[in-house]
C-alpha cells in the first residue's frame, strides 16, 4: 500500500463534491511527474485530499484509489479544457485513477502546521514554489496526520 496527497482547488472540485459523488475519476492532470505518480497508484492506496488556493490551504480529508491508472478521456475531447491534440487513442499521453471518498476532517491540517512537523521537513509539499498536484506521502507522514485527526473524523 502506498500513500498520496492530491491537491484540488475547492471552487473547481472539493472534498464535499467527492463526498456527494462517492467516487470520481481524477482527471485533468497535465504534468508528467504527476502523471507518473498516477501510473504507480494501485487500488487500496490511501489519499489525503488537500485544498489549495484557499485562505488556509491544507489537508481536509481522505480518499482511496479504487482503480489502476487508465487513459484520461478528456485528452481526446476537443471541447474539453484538458484536450491534448498530441494525444491519440493508440498512444494516450495522460492517465487518471478513480478515487472514492473516505472521510472528512473536522478541521483542516493547514500548510503552516505541516511546515512545523518534523515528519514533513523533507516533503516537497512544504517547499516554497511547489505546485505539483500529486505527491507521495510516507507511511510515517500518513500515520502522523491520522494521529492528529483520530478523534476528528466525521
Short mmCIF file of N, CA and C in Angstrom, two decimals:
data_model
loop_
_atom_site.label_atom_id
_atom_site.label_comp_id
_atom_site.label_asym_id
_atom_site.label_seq_id
_atom_site.Cartn_x
_atom_site.Cartn_y
_atom_site.Cartn_z
N UNK A 1 0.85 -1.18 0.00
CA UNK A 1 0.00 0.00 0.00
C UNK A 1 0.89 1.24 0.00
N UNK A 2 0.48 2.22 -0.79
CA UNK A 2 1.19 3.50 -0.85
C UNK A 2 0.24 4.61 -0.41
N UNK A 3 0.82 5.77 -0.15
CA UNK A 3 0.05 6.91 0.33
C UNK A 3 0.36 8.12 -0.54
N UNK A 4 -0.67 8.94 -0.76
CA UNK A 4 -0.57 10.07 -1.67
C UNK A 4 -1.26 11.29 -1.10
N UNK A 5 -0.85 12.43 -1.60
CA UNK A 5 -1.56 13.68 -1.32
C UNK A 5 -1.98 14.23 -2.68
N UNK A 6 -3.27 14.53 -2.82
CA UNK A 6 -3.79 15.09 -4.07
C UNK A 6 -4.37 16.46 -3.77
N UNK A 7 -3.86 17.44 -4.49
CA UNK A 7 -4.33 18.81 -4.31
C UNK A 7 -5.51 19.07 -5.24
N UNK A 8 -6.44 19.87 -4.75
CA UNK A 8 -7.56 20.31 -5.56
C UNK A 8 -7.96 21.70 -5.13
N UNK A 9 -8.46 22.47 -6.07
CA UNK A 9 -8.98 23.79 -5.76
C UNK A 9 -10.47 23.63 -5.51
N UNK A 10 -10.92 23.91 -4.29
CA UNK A 10 -12.31 23.59 -3.94
C UNK A 10 -13.35 24.30 -4.78
N UNK A 11 -13.03 25.46 -5.37
CA UNK A 11 -14.02 26.10 -6.23
C UNK A 11 -14.22 25.31 -7.52
N UNK A 12 -13.25 24.49 -7.89
CA UNK A 12 -13.38 23.64 -9.08
C UNK A 12 -13.92 22.26 -8.70
N UNK A 13 -13.36 21.65 -7.65
CA UNK A 13 -13.81 20.34 -7.18
C UNK A 13 -13.28 20.16 -5.76
N UNK A 14 -14.20 20.04 -4.82
CA UNK A 14 -13.83 19.97 -3.40
C UNK A 14 -14.02 18.57 -2.84
N UNK A 15 -13.54 18.38 -1.63
CA UNK A 15 -13.79 17.13 -0.93
C UNK A 15 -15.30 16.91 -0.76
N UNK A 16 -16.04 17.98 -0.52
CA UNK A 16 -17.50 17.85 -0.41
C UNK A 16 -18.11 17.35 -1.72
N UNK A 17 -17.56 17.80 -2.86
CA UNK A 17 -18.03 17.30 -4.16
C UNK A 17 -17.75 15.81 -4.27
N UNK A 18 -16.56 15.39 -3.86
CA UNK A 18 -16.23 13.96 -3.90
C UNK A 18 -17.15 13.17 -2.99
N UNK A 19 -17.43 13.71 -1.81
CA UNK A 19 -18.34 13.02 -0.89
C UNK A 19 -19.72 12.86 -1.51
N UNK A 20 -20.21 13.91 -2.17
CA UNK A 20 -21.54 13.86 -2.78
C UNK A 20 -21.60 12.82 -3.91
N UNK A 21 -20.51 12.67 -4.63
CA UNK A 21 -20.48 11.74 -5.76
C UNK A 21 -20.06 10.33 -5.35
N UNK A 22 -19.35 10.24 -4.23
CA UNK A 22 -18.90 8.93 -3.76
C UNK A 22 -17.60 8.48 -4.39
N UNK A 23 -17.56 8.56 -5.70
CA UNK A 23 -16.38 8.13 -6.46
C UNK A 23 -16.28 9.01 -7.69
N UNK A 24 -15.05 9.28 -8.13
CA UNK A 24 -14.87 10.21 -9.26
C UNK A 24 -13.54 9.91 -9.96
N UNK A 25 -13.51 10.01 -11.28
CA UNK A 25 -12.21 9.93 -11.97
C UNK A 25 -11.42 11.20 -11.69
N UNK A 26 -10.15 11.06 -11.34
CA UNK A 26 -9.29 12.22 -11.04
C UNK A 26 -8.63 12.62 -12.35
N UNK A 27 -9.35 13.42 -13.13
CA UNK A 27 -8.91 13.74 -14.48
C UNK A 27 -8.24 15.11 -14.56
N UNK A 28 -7.72 15.41 -15.74
CA UNK A 28 -7.17 16.73 -16.00
C UNK A 28 -5.73 16.93 -15.56
N UNK A 29 -5.04 15.88 -15.14
CA UNK A 29 -3.64 16.03 -14.73
C UNK A 29 -2.79 16.17 -15.99
N UNK A 30 -2.08 17.29 -16.10
CA UNK A 30 -1.28 17.57 -17.29
C UNK A 30 0.15 17.96 -16.93
N UNK A 31 0.71 17.22 -16.02
CA UNK A 31 2.11 17.37 -15.62
C UNK A 31 2.70 15.97 -15.65
N UNK A 32 3.85 15.81 -16.31
CA UNK A 32 4.41 14.47 -16.50
C UNK A 32 4.77 13.78 -15.19
N UNK A 33 5.33 14.52 -14.24
CA UNK A 33 5.69 13.88 -12.97
C UNK A 33 4.44 13.43 -12.22
N UNK A 34 3.41 14.28 -12.19
CA UNK A 34 2.15 13.90 -11.54
C UNK A 34 1.51 12.72 -12.27
N UNK A 35 1.58 12.72 -13.60
CA UNK A 35 1.05 11.60 -14.38
C UNK A 35 1.77 10.31 -14.01
N UNK A 36 3.08 10.38 -13.85
CA UNK A 36 3.84 9.18 -13.49
C UNK A 36 3.45 8.68 -12.10
N UNK A 37 3.16 9.60 -11.18
CA UNK A 37 2.65 9.19 -9.87
C UNK A 37 1.31 8.46 -10.03
N UNK A 38 0.42 9.01 -10.88
CA UNK A 38 -0.86 8.35 -11.13
C UNK A 38 -0.64 6.93 -11.63
N UNK A 39 0.30 6.77 -12.53
CA UNK A 39 0.56 5.46 -13.12
C UNK A 39 1.08 4.46 -12.10
N UNK A 40 1.66 4.93 -11.01
CA UNK A 40 2.16 4.00 -10.00
C UNK A 40 1.14 3.70 -8.90
N UNK A 41 0.00 4.38 -8.92
CA UNK A 41 -1.04 4.13 -7.91
C UNK A 41 -1.73 2.80 -8.15
N UNK A 42 -2.16 2.21 -7.03
CA UNK A 42 -2.87 0.93 -7.07
C UNK A 42 -4.14 1.02 -6.24
N UNK A 43 -5.17 0.24 -6.61
CA UNK A 43 -6.37 0.22 -5.77
C UNK A 43 -6.02 -0.09 -4.33
N UNK A 44 -6.61 0.65 -3.42
CA UNK A 44 -6.36 0.48 -2.00
C UNK A 44 -5.39 1.51 -1.43
N UNK A 45 -4.65 2.19 -2.31
CA UNK A 45 -3.74 3.24 -1.83
C UNK A 45 -4.54 4.35 -1.15
N UNK A 46 -3.97 4.91 -0.09
CA UNK A 46 -4.62 5.99 0.65
C UNK A 46 -4.28 7.35 0.06
N UNK A 47 -5.22 8.26 0.18
CA UNK A 47 -5.05 9.62 -0.35
C UNK A 47 -5.48 10.63 0.70
N UNK A 48 -4.63 11.63 0.92
CA UNK A 48 -5.06 12.83 1.64
C UNK A 48 -5.51 13.83 0.59
N UNK A 49 -6.67 14.42 0.81
CA UNK A 49 -7.16 15.47 -0.08
C UNK A 49 -6.76 16.81 0.53
N UNK A 50 -6.11 17.61 -0.30
CA UNK A 50 -5.54 18.89 0.12
C UNK A 50 -6.21 20.00 -0.67
N UNK A 51 -6.82 20.96 0.03
CA UNK A 51 -7.42 22.11 -0.64
C UNK A 51 -6.37 23.20 -0.81
N UNK A 52 -6.18 23.63 -2.04
CA UNK A 52 -5.24 24.70 -2.35
C UNK A 52 -6.01 25.93 -2.86
N UNK A 53 -5.31 27.02 -2.96
CA UNK A 53 -5.89 28.29 -3.42
C UNK A 53 -7.10 28.71 -2.59
N UNK A 54 -6.94 28.55 -1.28
CA UNK A 54 -7.94 28.98 -0.31
C UNK A 54 -7.21 29.78 0.76
N UNK A 55 -7.96 30.45 1.62
CA UNK A 55 -7.34 31.27 2.67
C UNK A 55 -6.40 30.45 3.54
N UNK A 56 -6.82 29.24 3.91
CA UNK A 56 -5.98 28.35 4.72
C UNK A 56 -5.85 27.02 3.97
N UNK A 57 -4.80 26.89 3.14
CA UNK A 57 -4.62 25.62 2.43
C UNK A 57 -4.20 24.52 3.39
N UNK A 58 -4.64 23.29 3.08
CA UNK A 58 -4.24 22.17 3.92
C UNK A 58 -5.02 20.90 3.62
N UNK A 59 -4.73 19.88 4.41
CA UNK A 59 -5.36 18.56 4.27
C UNK A 59 -6.73 18.61 4.94
N UNK A 60 -7.76 18.24 4.18
CA UNK A 60 -9.13 18.33 4.69
C UNK A 60 -9.83 16.99 4.84
N UNK A 61 -9.23 15.92 4.30
CA UNK A 61 -9.88 14.62 4.43
C UNK A 61 -9.13 13.54 3.68
N UNK A 62 -9.83 12.40 3.53
CA UNK A 62 -9.20 11.22 2.95
C UNK A 62 -10.05 10.62 1.84
N UNK A 63 -9.35 10.00 0.91
CA UNK A 63 -9.97 9.25 -0.17
C UNK A 63 -9.14 7.99 -0.38
N UNK A 64 -9.56 7.18 -1.34
CA UNK A 64 -8.84 5.95 -1.63
C UNK A 64 -8.80 5.74 -3.14
N UNK A 65 -7.69 5.25 -3.64
CA UNK A 65 -7.58 4.87 -5.04
C UNK A 65 -8.42 3.61 -5.24
N UNK A 66 -9.32 3.62 -6.23
CA UNK A 66 -10.18 2.46 -6.46
C UNK A 66 -10.02 1.86 -7.85
N UNK A 67 -9.08 2.39 -8.64
CA UNK A 67 -8.78 1.78 -9.94
C UNK A 67 -7.31 1.97 -10.25
N UNK A 68 -6.80 1.13 -11.10
CA UNK A 68 -5.47 1.37 -11.64
C UNK A 68 -5.58 2.52 -12.64
N UNK A 69 -4.43 3.05 -13.01
CA UNK A 69 -4.41 4.14 -13.98
C UNK A 69 -4.94 3.66 -15.33
N UNK A 70 -5.69 4.53 -15.97
CA UNK A 70 -6.20 4.27 -17.32
C UNK A 70 -6.30 5.60 -18.05
N UNK A 71 -6.40 5.59 -19.38
CA UNK A 71 -6.37 6.84 -20.13
C UNK A 71 -7.47 7.82 -19.71
N UNK A 72 -7.07 9.08 -19.59
CA UNK A 72 -7.99 10.17 -19.26
C UNK A 72 -8.73 10.55 -20.53
N UNK A 73 -10.04 10.33 -20.60
CA UNK A 73 -10.78 10.61 -21.84
C UNK A 73 -10.83 12.10 -22.21
N UNK A 74 -10.60 12.98 -21.25
CA UNK A 74 -10.68 14.41 -21.57
C UNK A 74 -9.58 14.82 -22.55
N UNK A 75 -8.49 14.06 -22.63
CA UNK A 75 -7.40 14.40 -23.55
C UNK A 75 -7.83 14.27 -25.01
N UNK A 76 -8.89 13.49 -25.28
CA UNK A 76 -9.35 13.24 -26.65
C UNK A 76 -10.51 14.14 -27.07
N UNK A 77 -11.07 14.90 -26.13
CA UNK A 77 -12.26 15.70 -26.39
C UNK A 77 -11.90 17.15 -26.73
N UNK A 78 -12.05 17.56 -27.98
CA UNK A 78 -11.68 18.93 -28.37
C UNK A 78 -12.45 20.01 -27.62
N UNK A 79 -13.58 19.66 -27.03
CA UNK A 79 -14.35 20.63 -26.25
C UNK A 79 -13.88 20.76 -24.81
N UNK A 80 -13.00 19.85 -24.40
CA UNK A 80 -12.52 19.85 -23.02
C UNK A 80 -11.37 20.83 -22.83
N UNK A 81 -11.36 21.44 -21.66
CA UNK A 81 -10.23 22.30 -21.27
C UNK A 81 -8.93 21.49 -21.23
N UNK A 82 -9.04 20.18 -21.07
CA UNK A 82 -7.89 19.31 -20.93
C UNK A 82 -7.53 18.58 -22.23
N UNK A 83 -8.10 19.00 -23.34
CA UNK A 83 -7.82 18.40 -24.64
C UNK A 83 -6.34 18.51 -24.97
N UNK A 84 -5.79 17.44 -25.54
CA UNK A 84 -4.39 17.42 -25.97
C UNK A 84 -4.35 16.88 -27.40
N UNK A 85 -4.13 17.76 -28.35
CA UNK A 85 -4.13 17.36 -29.76
C UNK A 85 -3.00 16.39 -30.09
N UNK A 86 -1.98 16.32 -29.26
CA UNK A 86 -0.86 15.42 -29.49
C UNK A 86 -1.09 14.02 -28.95
N UNK A 87 -2.22 13.81 -28.29
CA UNK A 87 -2.53 12.51 -27.71
C UNK A 87 -3.46 11.75 -28.66
N UNK A 88 -3.30 10.44 -28.73
CA UNK A 88 -4.17 9.64 -29.60
C UNK A 88 -4.66 8.42 -28.84
N UNK A 89 -5.73 7.82 -29.34
CA UNK A 89 -6.30 6.64 -28.68
C UNK A 89 -5.28 5.50 -28.60
N UNK A 90 -4.46 5.35 -29.63
CA UNK A 90 -3.49 4.26 -29.60
C UNK A 90 -2.22 4.62 -28.81
N UNK A 91 -2.02 5.92 -28.54
CA UNK A 91 -0.87 6.36 -27.73
C UNK A 91 -1.32 7.50 -26.81
N UNK A 92 -2.13 7.17 -25.82
CA UNK A 92 -2.58 8.23 -24.91
C UNK A 92 -1.41 8.76 -24.08
N UNK A 93 -1.44 10.04 -23.86
CA UNK A 93 -0.36 10.70 -23.11
C UNK A 93 -0.71 10.82 -21.63
N UNK A 94 -2.00 10.92 -21.31
CA UNK A 94 -2.43 11.27 -19.95
C UNK A 94 -3.33 10.19 -19.37
N UNK A 95 -3.15 9.93 -18.09
CA UNK A 95 -3.93 8.92 -17.38
C UNK A 95 -4.69 9.55 -16.21
N UNK A 96 -5.56 8.74 -15.65
CA UNK A 96 -6.27 9.11 -14.43
C UNK A 96 -6.46 7.86 -13.60
N UNK A 97 -6.82 8.06 -12.35
CA UNK A 97 -7.29 6.97 -11.49
C UNK A 97 -8.65 7.38 -10.95
N UNK A 98 -9.44 6.41 -10.58
CA UNK A 98 -10.70 6.69 -9.91
C UNK A 98 -10.44 6.73 -8.42
N UNK A 99 -11.03 7.70 -7.76
CA UNK A 99 -10.86 7.85 -6.31
C UNK A 99 -12.23 7.83 -5.64
N UNK A 100 -12.27 7.30 -4.43
CA UNK A 100 -13.51 7.23 -3.66
C UNK A 100 -13.34 7.99 -2.35
N UNK A 101 -14.38 8.69 -1.97
CA UNK A 101 -14.41 9.42 -0.71
C UNK A 101 -14.31 8.45 0.45
N UNK A 102 -13.54 8.83 1.49
CA UNK A 102 -13.45 8.03 2.71
C UNK A 102 -13.84 8.81 3.96
N UNK A 103 -13.33 10.03 4.13
CA UNK A 103 -13.72 10.78 5.33
C UNK A 103 -13.32 12.25 5.18
N UNK A 104 -14.00 13.07 5.98
CA UNK A 104 -13.67 14.49 6.09
C UNK A 104 -13.14 14.74 7.49
N UNK A 105 -12.18 15.63 7.59
CA UNK A 105 -11.66 16.01 8.90
C UNK A 105 -12.48 17.19 9.41
N UNK A 106 -12.70 17.24 10.71
CA UNK A 106 -13.48 18.35 11.27
C UNK A 106 -12.71 19.65 11.19
N UNK A 107 -11.37 19.55 11.14
CA UNK A 107 -10.54 20.75 10.98
C UNK A 107 -9.46 20.47 9.96
N UNK A 108 -9.17 21.48 9.17
CA UNK A 108 -8.10 21.41 8.19
C UNK A 108 -6.75 21.33 8.90
N UNK A 109 -5.87 20.47 8.40
CA UNK A 109 -4.49 20.47 8.87
C UNK A 109 -3.74 21.38 7.92
N UNK A 110 -3.49 22.57 8.37
CA UNK A 110 -3.00 23.65 7.50
C UNK A 110 -1.58 23.42 7.02
N UNK A 111 -1.28 24.04 5.90
CA UNK A 111 0.09 24.01 5.38
C UNK A 111 1.07 24.57 6.41
N UNK A 112 0.68 25.62 7.11
CA UNK A 112 1.56 26.17 8.16
C UNK A 112 1.84 25.14 9.24
N UNK A 113 0.82 24.37 9.64
CA UNK A 113 1.04 23.31 10.62
C UNK A 113 1.96 22.23 10.08
N UNK A 114 1.74 21.84 8.83
CA UNK A 114 2.57 20.81 8.21
C UNK A 114 4.03 21.25 8.14
N UNK A 115 4.26 22.53 7.88
CA UNK A 115 5.63 23.05 7.81
C UNK A 115 6.36 22.92 9.14
N UNK A 116 5.62 22.88 10.23
CA UNK A 116 6.21 22.79 11.56
C UNK A 116 6.33 21.36 12.09
N UNK A 117 5.94 20.39 11.29
CA UNK A 117 6.02 18.99 11.71
C UNK A 117 7.31 18.37 11.19
N UNK A 118 8.11 17.77 12.07
CA UNK A 118 9.35 17.13 11.63
C UNK A 118 9.12 16.08 10.55
N UNK A 119 7.98 15.40 10.59
CA UNK A 119 7.67 14.36 9.61
C UNK A 119 7.62 14.91 8.18
N UNK A 120 7.32 16.19 8.04
CA UNK A 120 7.18 16.80 6.71
C UNK A 120 8.37 17.67 6.33
N UNK A 121 9.43 17.67 7.13
CA UNK A 121 10.58 18.55 6.88
C UNK A 121 11.17 18.37 5.49
N UNK A 122 11.20 17.14 5.00
CA UNK A 122 11.80 16.86 3.69
C UNK A 122 10.77 16.74 2.57
N UNK A 123 9.52 17.00 2.86
CA UNK A 123 8.46 16.84 1.86
C UNK A 123 8.45 18.01 0.88
N UNK A 124 8.29 17.72 -0.41
CA UNK A 124 8.15 18.81 -1.39
C UNK A 124 6.93 19.69 -1.09
N UNK A 125 5.95 19.14 -0.37
CA UNK A 125 4.75 19.91 -0.05
C UNK A 125 5.06 21.20 0.68
N UNK A 126 6.03 21.18 1.57
CA UNK A 126 6.30 22.35 2.40
C UNK A 126 7.36 23.27 1.81
N UNK A 127 7.89 22.90 0.66
CA UNK A 127 8.88 23.77 0.00
C UNK A 127 8.19 24.87 -0.77
N UNK A 128 8.73 26.06 -0.68
CA UNK A 128 8.18 27.19 -1.43
C UNK A 128 8.26 26.91 -2.92
N UNK A 129 7.22 27.28 -3.63
CA UNK A 129 7.20 27.13 -5.07
C UNK A 129 6.74 25.79 -5.57
N UNK A 130 6.46 24.84 -4.68
CA UNK A 130 5.98 23.54 -5.14
C UNK A 130 4.53 23.66 -5.61
N UNK A 131 4.29 23.29 -6.84
CA UNK A 131 2.95 23.38 -7.39
C UNK A 131 2.45 22.03 -7.89
N UNK A 132 3.20 20.98 -7.63
CA UNK A 132 2.80 19.66 -8.11
C UNK A 132 1.50 19.24 -7.42
N UNK A 133 0.54 18.76 -8.22
CA UNK A 133 -0.80 18.46 -7.68
C UNK A 133 -0.92 17.09 -7.04
N UNK A 134 0.05 16.23 -7.25
CA UNK A 134 0.05 14.90 -6.64
C UNK A 134 1.44 14.64 -6.08
N UNK A 135 1.47 14.21 -4.83
CA UNK A 135 2.75 13.94 -4.17
C UNK A 135 2.67 12.62 -3.40
N UNK A 136 3.75 11.86 -3.37
CA UNK A 136 3.78 10.69 -2.48
C UNK A 136 3.91 11.14 -1.04
N UNK A 137 3.33 10.36 -0.16
CA UNK A 137 3.38 10.60 1.29
C UNK A 137 3.99 9.35 1.93
N UNK A 138 4.89 9.55 2.85
CA UNK A 138 5.48 8.39 3.52
C UNK A 138 4.49 7.81 4.53
N UNK A 139 4.75 6.57 4.92
CA UNK A 139 3.89 5.94 5.93
C UNK A 139 3.94 6.71 7.24
N UNK A 140 5.11 7.22 7.61
CA UNK A 140 5.20 7.98 8.88
C UNK A 140 4.42 9.29 8.77
N UNK A 141 4.45 9.95 7.63
CA UNK A 141 3.64 11.16 7.44
C UNK A 141 2.15 10.83 7.52
N UNK A 142 1.76 9.73 6.86
CA UNK A 142 0.37 9.29 6.87
C UNK A 142 -0.10 9.01 8.30
N UNK A 143 0.69 8.23 9.03
CA UNK A 143 0.32 7.87 10.40
C UNK A 143 0.28 9.09 11.31
N UNK A 144 1.21 10.01 11.12
CA UNK A 144 1.23 11.21 11.96
C UNK A 144 -0.03 12.05 11.73
N UNK A 145 -0.40 12.26 10.48
CA UNK A 145 -1.62 13.03 10.21
C UNK A 145 -2.83 12.31 10.79
N UNK A 146 -2.90 10.99 10.62
CA UNK A 146 -4.03 10.25 11.19
C UNK A 146 -4.08 10.39 12.71
N UNK A 147 -2.93 10.42 13.35
CA UNK A 147 -2.91 10.57 14.82
C UNK A 147 -3.47 11.93 15.24
N UNK A 148 -3.35 12.92 14.38
CA UNK A 148 -3.87 14.26 14.70
C UNK A 148 -5.38 14.34 14.54
N UNK A 149 -5.93 13.48 13.70
CA UNK A 149 -7.35 13.59 13.39
C UNK A 149 -8.16 12.40 13.87
N UNK A 150 -7.55 11.49 14.62
CA UNK A 150 -8.24 10.29 15.07
C UNK A 150 -9.61 10.60 15.67
N UNK A 151 -9.69 11.64 16.47
CA UNK A 151 -10.96 11.96 17.12
C UNK A 151 -11.78 12.96 16.30
N UNK A 152 -11.21 13.41 15.19
CA UNK A 152 -11.88 14.49 14.46
C UNK A 152 -12.50 14.11 13.13
N UNK A 153 -12.47 12.82 12.78
CA UNK A 153 -13.08 12.43 11.51
C UNK A 153 -14.59 12.39 11.64
N UNK A 154 -15.22 12.79 10.55
CA UNK A 154 -16.70 12.77 10.54
C UNK A 154 -17.21 11.45 10.04
#
